[in-house]
CSV table of C-alpha atoms in Angstrom, one decimal:
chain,number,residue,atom,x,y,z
A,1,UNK,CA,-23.2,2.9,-6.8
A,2,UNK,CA,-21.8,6.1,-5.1
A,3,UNK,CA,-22.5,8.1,-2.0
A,4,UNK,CA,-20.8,11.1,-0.9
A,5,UNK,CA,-18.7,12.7,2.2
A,6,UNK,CA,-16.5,15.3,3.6
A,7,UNK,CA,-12.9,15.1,4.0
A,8,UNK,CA,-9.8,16.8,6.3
A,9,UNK,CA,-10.7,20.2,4.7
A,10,UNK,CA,-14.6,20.2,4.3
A,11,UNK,CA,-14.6,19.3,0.8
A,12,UNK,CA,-17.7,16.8,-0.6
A,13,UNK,CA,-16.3,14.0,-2.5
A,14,UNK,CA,-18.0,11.5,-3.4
A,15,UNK,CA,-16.9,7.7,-3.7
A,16,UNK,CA,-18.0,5.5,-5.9
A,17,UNK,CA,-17.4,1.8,-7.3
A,18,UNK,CA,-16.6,1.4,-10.8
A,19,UNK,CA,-14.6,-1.0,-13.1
A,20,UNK,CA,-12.0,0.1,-14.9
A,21,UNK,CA,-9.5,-2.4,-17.2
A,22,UNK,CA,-5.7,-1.7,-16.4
A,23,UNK,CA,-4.5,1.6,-18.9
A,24,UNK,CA,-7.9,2.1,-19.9
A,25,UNK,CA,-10.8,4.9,-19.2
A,26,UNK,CA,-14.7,4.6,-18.3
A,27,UNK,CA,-17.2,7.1,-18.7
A,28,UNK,CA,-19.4,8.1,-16.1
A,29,UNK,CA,-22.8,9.6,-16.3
A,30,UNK,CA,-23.8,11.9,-13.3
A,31,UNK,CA,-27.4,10.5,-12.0
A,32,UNK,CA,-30.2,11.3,-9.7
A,33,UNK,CA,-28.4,9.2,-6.8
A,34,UNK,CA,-30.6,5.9,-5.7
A,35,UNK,CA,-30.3,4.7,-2.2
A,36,UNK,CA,-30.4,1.2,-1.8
A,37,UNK,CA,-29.0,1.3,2.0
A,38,UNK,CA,-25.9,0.5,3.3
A,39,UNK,CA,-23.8,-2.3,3.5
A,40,UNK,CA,-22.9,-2.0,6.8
A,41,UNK,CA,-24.3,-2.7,10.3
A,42,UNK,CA,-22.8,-0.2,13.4
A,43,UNK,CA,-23.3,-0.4,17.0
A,44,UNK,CA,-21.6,1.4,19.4
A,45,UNK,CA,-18.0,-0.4,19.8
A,46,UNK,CA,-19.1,-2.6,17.0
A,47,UNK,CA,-19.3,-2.8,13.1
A,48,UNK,CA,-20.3,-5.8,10.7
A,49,UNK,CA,-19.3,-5.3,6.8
A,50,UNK,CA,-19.5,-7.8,4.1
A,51,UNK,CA,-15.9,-9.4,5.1
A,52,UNK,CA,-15.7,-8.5,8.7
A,53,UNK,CA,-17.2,-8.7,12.1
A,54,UNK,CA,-15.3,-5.7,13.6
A,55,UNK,CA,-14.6,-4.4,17.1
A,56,UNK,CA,-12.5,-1.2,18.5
A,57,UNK,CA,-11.2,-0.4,22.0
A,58,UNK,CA,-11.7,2.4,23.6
A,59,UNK,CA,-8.8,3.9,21.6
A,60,UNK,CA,-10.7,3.6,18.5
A,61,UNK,CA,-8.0,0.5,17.5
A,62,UNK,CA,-9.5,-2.5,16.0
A,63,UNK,CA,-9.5,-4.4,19.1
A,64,UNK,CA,-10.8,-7.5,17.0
A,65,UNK,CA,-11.0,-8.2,13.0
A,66,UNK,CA,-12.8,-11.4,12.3
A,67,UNK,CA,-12.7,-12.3,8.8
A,68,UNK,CA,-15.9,-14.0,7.9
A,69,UNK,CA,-14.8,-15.7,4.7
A,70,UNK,CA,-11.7,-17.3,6.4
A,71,UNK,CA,-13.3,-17.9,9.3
A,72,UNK,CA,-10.7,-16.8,11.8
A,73,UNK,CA,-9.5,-13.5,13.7
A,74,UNK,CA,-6.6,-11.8,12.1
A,75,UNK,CA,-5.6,-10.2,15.3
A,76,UNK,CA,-3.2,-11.2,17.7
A,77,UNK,CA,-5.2,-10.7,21.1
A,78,UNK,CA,-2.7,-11.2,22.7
A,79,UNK,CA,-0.6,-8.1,20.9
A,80,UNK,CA,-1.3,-4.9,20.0
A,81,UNK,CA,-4.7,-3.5,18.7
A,82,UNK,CA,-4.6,-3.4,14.7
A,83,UNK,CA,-3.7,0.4,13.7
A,84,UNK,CA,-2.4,0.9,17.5
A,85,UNK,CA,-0.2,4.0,16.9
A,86,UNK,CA,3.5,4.0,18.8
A,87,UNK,CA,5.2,7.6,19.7
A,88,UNK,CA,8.0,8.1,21.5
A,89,UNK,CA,11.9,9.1,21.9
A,90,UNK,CA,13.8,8.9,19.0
A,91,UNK,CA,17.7,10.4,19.4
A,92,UNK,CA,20.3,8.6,17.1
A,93,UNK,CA,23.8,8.7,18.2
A,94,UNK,CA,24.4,9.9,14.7
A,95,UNK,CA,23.2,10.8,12.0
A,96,UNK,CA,19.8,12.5,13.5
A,97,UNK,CA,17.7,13.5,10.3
A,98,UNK,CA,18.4,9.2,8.9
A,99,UNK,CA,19.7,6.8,11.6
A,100,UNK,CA,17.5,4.9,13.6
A,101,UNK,CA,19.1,3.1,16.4
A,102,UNK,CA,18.2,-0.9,17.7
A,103,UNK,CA,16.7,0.7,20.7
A,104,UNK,CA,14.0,2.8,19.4
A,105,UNK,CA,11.2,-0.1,19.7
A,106,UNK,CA,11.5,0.3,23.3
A,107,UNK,CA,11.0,3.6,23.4
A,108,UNK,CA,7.7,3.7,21.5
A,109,UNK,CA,4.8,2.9,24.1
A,110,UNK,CA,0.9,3.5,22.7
A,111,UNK,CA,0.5,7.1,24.9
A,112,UNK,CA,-1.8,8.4,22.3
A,113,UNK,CA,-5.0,10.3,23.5
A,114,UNK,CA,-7.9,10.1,21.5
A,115,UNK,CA,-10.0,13.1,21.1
A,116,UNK,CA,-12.3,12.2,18.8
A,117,UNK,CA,-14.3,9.4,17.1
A,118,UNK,CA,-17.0,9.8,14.9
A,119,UNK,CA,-18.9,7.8,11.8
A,120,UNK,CA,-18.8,10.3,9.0
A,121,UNK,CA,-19.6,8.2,6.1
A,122,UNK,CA,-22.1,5.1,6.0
A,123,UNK,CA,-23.9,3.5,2.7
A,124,UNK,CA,-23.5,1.0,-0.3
A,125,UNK,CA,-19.8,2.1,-1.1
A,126,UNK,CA,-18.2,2.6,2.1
A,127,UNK,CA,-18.3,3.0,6.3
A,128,UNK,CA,-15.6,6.0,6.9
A,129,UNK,CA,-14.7,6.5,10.6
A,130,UNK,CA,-12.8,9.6,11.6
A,131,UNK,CA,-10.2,9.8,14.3
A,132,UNK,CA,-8.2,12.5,16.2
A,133,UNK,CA,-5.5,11.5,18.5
A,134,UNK,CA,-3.0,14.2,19.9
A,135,UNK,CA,0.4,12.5,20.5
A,136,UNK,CA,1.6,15.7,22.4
A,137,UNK,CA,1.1,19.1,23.4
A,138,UNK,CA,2.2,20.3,20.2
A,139,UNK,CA,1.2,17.0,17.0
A,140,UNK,CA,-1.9,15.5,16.1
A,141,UNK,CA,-2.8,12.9,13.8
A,142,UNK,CA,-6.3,13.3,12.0
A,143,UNK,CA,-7.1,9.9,10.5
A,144,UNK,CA,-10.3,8.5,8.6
A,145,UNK,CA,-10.5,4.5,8.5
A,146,UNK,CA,-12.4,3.1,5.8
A,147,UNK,CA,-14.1,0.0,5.4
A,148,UNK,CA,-15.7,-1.1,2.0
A,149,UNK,CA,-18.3,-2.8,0.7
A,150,UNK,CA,-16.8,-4.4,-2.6
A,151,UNK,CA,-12.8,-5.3,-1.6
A,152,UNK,CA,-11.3,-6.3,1.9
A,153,UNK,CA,-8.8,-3.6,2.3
A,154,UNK,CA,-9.3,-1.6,4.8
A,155,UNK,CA,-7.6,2.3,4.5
A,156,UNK,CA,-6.0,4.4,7.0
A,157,UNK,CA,-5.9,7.7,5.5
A,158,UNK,CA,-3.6,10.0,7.4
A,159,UNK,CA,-3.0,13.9,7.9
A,160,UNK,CA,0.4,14.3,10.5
A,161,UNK,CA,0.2,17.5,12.1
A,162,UNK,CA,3.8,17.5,13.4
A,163,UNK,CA,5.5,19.9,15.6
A,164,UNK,CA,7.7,17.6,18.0
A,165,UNK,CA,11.7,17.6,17.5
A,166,UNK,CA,13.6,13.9,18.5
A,167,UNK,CA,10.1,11.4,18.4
A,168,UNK,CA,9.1,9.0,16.1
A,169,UNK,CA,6.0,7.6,15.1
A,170,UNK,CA,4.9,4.0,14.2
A,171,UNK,CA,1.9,2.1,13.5
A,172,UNK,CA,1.4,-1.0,14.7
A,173,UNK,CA,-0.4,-4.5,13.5
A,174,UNK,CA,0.0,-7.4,15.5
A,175,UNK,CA,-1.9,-10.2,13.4
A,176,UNK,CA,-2.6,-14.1,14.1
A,177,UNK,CA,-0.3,-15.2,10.9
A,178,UNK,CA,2.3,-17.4,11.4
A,179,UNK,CA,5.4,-17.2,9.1
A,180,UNK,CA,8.8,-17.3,9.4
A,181,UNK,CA,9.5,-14.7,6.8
A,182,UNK,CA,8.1,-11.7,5.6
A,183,UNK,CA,7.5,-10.8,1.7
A,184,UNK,CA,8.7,-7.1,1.2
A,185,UNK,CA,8.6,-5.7,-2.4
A,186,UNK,CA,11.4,-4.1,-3.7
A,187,UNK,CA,12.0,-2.3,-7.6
A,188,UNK,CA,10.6,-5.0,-9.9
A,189,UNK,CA,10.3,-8.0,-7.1
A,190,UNK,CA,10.5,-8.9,-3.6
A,191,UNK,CA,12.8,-10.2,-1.1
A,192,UNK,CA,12.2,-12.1,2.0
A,193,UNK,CA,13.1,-11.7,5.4
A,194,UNK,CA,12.9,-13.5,8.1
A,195,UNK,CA,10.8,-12.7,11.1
A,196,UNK,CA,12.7,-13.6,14.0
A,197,UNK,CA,15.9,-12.2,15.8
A,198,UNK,CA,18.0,-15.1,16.8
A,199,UNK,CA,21.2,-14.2,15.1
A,200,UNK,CA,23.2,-10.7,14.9
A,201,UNK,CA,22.4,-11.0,11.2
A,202,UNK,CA,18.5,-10.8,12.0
A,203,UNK,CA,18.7,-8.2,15.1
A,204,UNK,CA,20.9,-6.1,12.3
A,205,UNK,CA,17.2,-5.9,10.4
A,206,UNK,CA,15.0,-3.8,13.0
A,207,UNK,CA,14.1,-1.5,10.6
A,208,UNK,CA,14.4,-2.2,6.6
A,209,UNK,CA,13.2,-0.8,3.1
A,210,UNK,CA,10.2,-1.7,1.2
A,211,UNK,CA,8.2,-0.2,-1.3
A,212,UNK,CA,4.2,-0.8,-1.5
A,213,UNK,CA,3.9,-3.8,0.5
A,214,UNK,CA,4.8,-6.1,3.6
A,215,UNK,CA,3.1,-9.4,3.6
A,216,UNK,CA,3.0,-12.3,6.0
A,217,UNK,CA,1.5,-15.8,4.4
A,218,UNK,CA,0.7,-19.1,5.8
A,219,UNK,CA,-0.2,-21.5,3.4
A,220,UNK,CA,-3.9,-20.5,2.9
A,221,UNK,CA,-4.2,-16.9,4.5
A,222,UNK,CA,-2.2,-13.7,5.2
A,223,UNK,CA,-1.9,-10.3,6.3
A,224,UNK,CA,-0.4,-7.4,4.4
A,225,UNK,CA,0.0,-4.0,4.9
A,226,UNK,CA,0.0,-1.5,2.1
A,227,UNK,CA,1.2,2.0,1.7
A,228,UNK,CA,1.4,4.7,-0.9
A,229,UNK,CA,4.5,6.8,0.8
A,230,UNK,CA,6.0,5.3,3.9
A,231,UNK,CA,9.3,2.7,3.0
A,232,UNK,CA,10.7,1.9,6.7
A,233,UNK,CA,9.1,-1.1,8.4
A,234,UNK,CA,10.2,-3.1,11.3
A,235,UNK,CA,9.2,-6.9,11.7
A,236,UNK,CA,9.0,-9.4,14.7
A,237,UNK,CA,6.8,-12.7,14.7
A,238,UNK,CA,3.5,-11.9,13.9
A,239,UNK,CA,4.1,-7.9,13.8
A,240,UNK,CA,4.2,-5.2,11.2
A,241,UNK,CA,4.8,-1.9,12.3
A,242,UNK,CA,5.2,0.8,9.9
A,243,UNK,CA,7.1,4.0,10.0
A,244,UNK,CA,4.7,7.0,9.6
A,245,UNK,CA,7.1,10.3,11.0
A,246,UNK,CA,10.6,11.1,12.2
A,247,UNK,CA,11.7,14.3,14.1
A,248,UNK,CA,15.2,14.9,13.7
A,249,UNK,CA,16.4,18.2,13.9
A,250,UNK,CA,20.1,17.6,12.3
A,251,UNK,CA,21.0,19.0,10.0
A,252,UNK,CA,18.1,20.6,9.4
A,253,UNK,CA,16.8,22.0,12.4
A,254,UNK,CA,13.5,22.2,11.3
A,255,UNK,CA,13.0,18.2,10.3
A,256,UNK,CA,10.0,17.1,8.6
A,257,UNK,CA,7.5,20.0,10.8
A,258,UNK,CA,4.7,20.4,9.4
A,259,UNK,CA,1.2,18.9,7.6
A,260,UNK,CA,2.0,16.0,5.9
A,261,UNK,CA,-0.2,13.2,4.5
A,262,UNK,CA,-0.3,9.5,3.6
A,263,UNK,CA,-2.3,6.5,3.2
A,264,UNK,CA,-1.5,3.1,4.4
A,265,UNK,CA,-3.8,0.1,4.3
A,266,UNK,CA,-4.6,-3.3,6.2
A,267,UNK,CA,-5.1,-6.5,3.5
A,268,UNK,CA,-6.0,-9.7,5.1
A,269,UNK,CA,-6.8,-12.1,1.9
A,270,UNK,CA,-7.3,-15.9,1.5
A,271,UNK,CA,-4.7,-17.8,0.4
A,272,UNK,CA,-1.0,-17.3,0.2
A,273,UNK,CA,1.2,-14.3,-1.2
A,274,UNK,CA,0.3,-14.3,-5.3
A,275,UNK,CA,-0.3,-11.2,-7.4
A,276,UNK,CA,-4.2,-10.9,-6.8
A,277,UNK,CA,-3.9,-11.4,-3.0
A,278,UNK,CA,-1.0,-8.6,-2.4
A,279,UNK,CA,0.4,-6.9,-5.7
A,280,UNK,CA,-2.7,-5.7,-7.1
A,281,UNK,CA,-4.1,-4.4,-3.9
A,282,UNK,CA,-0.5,-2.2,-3.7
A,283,UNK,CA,-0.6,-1.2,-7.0
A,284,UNK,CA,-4.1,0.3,-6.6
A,285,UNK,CA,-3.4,2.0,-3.5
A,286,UNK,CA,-0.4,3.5,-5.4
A,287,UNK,CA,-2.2,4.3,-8.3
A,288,UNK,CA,-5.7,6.0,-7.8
A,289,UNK,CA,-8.1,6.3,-11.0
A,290,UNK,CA,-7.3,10.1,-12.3
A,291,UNK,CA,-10.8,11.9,-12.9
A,292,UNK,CA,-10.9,14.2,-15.7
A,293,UNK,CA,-14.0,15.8,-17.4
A,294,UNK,CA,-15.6,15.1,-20.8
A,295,UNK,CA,-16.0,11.9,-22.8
A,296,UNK,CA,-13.5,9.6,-24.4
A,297,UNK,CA,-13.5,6.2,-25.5
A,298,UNK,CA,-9.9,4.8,-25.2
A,299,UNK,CA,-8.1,1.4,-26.3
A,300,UNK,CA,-5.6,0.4,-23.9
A,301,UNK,CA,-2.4,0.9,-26.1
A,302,UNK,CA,-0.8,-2.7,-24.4
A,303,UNK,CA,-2.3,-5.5,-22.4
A,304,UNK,CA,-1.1,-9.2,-21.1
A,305,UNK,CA,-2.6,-12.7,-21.0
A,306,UNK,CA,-0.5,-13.4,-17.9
A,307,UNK,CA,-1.5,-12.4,-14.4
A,308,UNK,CA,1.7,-12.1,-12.9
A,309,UNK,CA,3.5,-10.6,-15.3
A,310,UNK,CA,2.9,-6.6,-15.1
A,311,UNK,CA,3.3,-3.6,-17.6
A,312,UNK,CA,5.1,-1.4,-15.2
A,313,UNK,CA,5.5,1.6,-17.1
A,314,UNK,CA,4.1,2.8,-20.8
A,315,UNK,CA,6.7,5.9,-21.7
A,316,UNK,CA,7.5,7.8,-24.5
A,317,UNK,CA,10.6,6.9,-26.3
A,318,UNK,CA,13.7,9.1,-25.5
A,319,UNK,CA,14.9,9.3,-29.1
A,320,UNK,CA,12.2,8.3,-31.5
A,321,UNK,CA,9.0,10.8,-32.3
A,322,UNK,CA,6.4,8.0,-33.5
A,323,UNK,CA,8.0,5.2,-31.2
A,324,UNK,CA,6.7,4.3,-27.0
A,325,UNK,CA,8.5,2.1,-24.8
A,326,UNK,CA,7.0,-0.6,-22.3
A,327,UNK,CA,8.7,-2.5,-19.7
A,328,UNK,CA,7.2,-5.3,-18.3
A,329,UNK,CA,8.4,-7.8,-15.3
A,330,UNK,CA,7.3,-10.8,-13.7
A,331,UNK,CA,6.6,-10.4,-10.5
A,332,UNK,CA,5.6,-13.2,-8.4
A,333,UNK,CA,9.3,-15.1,-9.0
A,334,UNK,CA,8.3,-17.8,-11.5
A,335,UNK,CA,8.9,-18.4,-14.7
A,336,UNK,CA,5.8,-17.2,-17.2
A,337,UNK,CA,4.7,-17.3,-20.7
A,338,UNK,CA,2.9,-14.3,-21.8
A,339,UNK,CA,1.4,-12.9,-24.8
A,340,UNK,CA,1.3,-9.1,-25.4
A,341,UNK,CA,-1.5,-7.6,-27.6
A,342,UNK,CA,-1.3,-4.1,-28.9
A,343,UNK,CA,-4.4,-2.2,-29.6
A,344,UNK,CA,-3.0,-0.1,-32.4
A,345,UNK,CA,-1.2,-0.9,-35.6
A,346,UNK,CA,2.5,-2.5,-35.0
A,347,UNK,CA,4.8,-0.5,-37.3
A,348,UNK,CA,8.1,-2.2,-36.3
A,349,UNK,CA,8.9,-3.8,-32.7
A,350,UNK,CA,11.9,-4.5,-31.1
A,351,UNK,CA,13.4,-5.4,-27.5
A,352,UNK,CA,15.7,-3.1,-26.0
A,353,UNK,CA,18.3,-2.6,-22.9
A,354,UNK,CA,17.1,-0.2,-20.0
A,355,UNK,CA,18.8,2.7,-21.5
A,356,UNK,CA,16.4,1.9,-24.8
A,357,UNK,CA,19.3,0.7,-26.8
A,358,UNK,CA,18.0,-1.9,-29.5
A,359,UNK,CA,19.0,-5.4,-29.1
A,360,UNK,CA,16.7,-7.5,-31.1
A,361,UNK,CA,13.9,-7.1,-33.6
A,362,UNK,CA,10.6,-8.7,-33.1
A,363,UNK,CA,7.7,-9.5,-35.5
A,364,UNK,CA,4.2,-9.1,-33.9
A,365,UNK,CA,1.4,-11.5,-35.2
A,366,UNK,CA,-1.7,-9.8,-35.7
A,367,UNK,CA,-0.4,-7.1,-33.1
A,368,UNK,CA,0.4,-10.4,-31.2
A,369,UNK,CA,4.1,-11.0,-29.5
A,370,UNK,CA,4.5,-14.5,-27.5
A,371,UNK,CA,7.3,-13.4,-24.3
A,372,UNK,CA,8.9,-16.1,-22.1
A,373,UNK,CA,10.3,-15.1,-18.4
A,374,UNK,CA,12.4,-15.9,-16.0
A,375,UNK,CA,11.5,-15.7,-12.6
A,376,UNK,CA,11.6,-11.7,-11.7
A,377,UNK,CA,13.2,-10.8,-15.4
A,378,UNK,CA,12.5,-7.5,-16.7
A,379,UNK,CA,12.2,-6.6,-20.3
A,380,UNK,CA,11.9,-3.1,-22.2
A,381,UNK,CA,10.2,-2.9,-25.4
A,382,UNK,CA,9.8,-0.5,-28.4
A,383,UNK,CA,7.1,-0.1,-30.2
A,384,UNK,CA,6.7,2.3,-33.7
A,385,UNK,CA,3.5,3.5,-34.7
């Protein structure tokens, strides 16, 4: 199924569901398109898709996200609108172009004004809403939020048209999850942090790193929020508000001005933090399916029995011309037993250190090698062909 739109720019693109195994290719066939409808049900303030019952204020927020499936609202009505976008003052006592100070929260209030919002795509694939706000005389942010018909993440795709020197720009989801911690990846893992500020430790953690992901669990549902480009987030009870845009003006004087783009996501799911609730959502938000023309059919050179532990990165090696290295870690933080299968013919294989260093030789059965991990444990192989 496909259907088609126009983005920022005016370009047609067309979006389209497909499967596609991890490391592998599929073959598309351009067709006569055949409209079977859409998916989705709009009206007005209102929209209905196959996972949520949906309504915005008049700031074209998601005033109210009720997941059908769970059966419950994922919004905190008594916060923030989901998406709500903070701007506001932001000048460091030192350090302008990196520091954040402990008072920038209050500074940020929702003084958006939206100029526009329009429907722009609706069918089998996906409802695409399109946003302008202007946060100031002088900065915009052009946004299109997309809903779809096969997976419950919802997108925020973001342009930043930013011309403002000293204010900073957050997005804001206040969501009905409970949790006294937050899961926040990091290289090859996670690490969790708490969600409240009763101790100078805590209040210390305003703002913090991540990579793809912030998640908040209960035992049977949770929240997370996704992004392909944006690593500062700031955490409090029930609230994940992400760092979009900083002006500083030192020493640079010209900051971060300018057009710059990014996509962050909303991922409520059932059940608690695993690989198929959060990790696989953030790894296909971080890596799109590359389009390419002609015709192939393609073996996936490595693949794994075990959910949650991941092939990370399939390189070439850095001294060997007929040799590839893979490095593979477990990311959930429990122990695993996988099996690797190669789809090519095992010359010699061997386990190596991160710098690709042989340290012990292994002998594949039938293109077969049996792996044990610990929890989080990252191993390098090298394979010759």
């Amino acid at each position: 199924t496909s259907q088609t739109y126009t983005d920022f720019d005016g370009n047609k693109k067309t979006a389209f569901t497909v499967s596609i195994p991890a490391n592998s290719a599929a073959v598309l066939e351009k067709t006569a398109p055949v409209k079977t409808g859409s998916a989705f049900k709009a009206d007005g303030d209102t929209l209905e898709t196959p996972f949520y019952r949906v309504k915005f204020d008049e700031n074209g927020y998601i005033a109210s996200l009720y997941d059908v499936q769970a059966d419950r609202e994922v919004r905190n009505l008594s916060g923030a609108s989901l998406g709500t976008l903070w701007f506001g003052e932001d000048v460091p006592n030192s350090w302008d172009n990196w520091d954040i100070d402990n008072d920038l929260e209050m500074k940020l209030t929702d003084c958006t004004e939206l100029e526009s919002f329009e429907p722009v795509a609706d069918g089998e694939v996906e409802f695409r809403i399109r946003t302008v706000y202007r946060l100031s005389p002088n900065s915009r942010v052009y946004q299109d939020m997309v809903f779809y018909a096969d997976s419950p993440r919802i997108d925020f795709e973001t342009a930043i048209d930013w011309h403002d020197k000293h204010r900073f720009l957050k997005t804001v989801f206040d969501t009905s999850v409970r949790s006294d911690y937050a899961t926040q990846e990091v290289q090859f893992g996670y690490l969790r942090r708490s969600t409240s500020r009763n101790n100078s430790w805590e209040q210390a953690r305003f703002e913090v790193p991540q990579h793809k992901y912030t998640d908040l669990s209960e035992t049977r549902f949770g929240v997370a929020v996704l992004n392909d480009c944006k690593y500062g987030v700031s955490l409090y009870d029930n609230r994940i508000a992400l760092s979009l845009h900083k002006g500083g003006c030192k020493p640079d004087p010209r900051g971060d001005e300018g057009y710059h783009e990014c996509v962050y996501s909303l991922c409520p799911h059932t059940g608690a933090f695993a690989t198929d609730t959060v990790v696989y959502p953030a790894y296909a938000l971080n890596n799109p399916v590359l389009i390419a023309g002609g015709s192939v059919s393609y073996q996936p050179p490595v693949t794994t029995d075990s959910d949650h532990v991941l092939i990370e990165t399939i390189k070439p090696c850095e001294d060997s011309d007929r040799a590839f290295i893979v490095r593979l870690y477990e990311c959930e933080g429990s122990q695993a037993q996988a099996v690797l299968t190669t789809g090519f013919d095992v010359k010699r294989a061997a386990t190596t250190d991160m710098l690709e260093v042989e340290t012990e030789q292994l002998a594949p059965d039938n293109g077969q090698i049996a792996l044990s991990f610990r929890p989080f444990e990252i191993k390098t192989l090298k394979f010759w062909y």
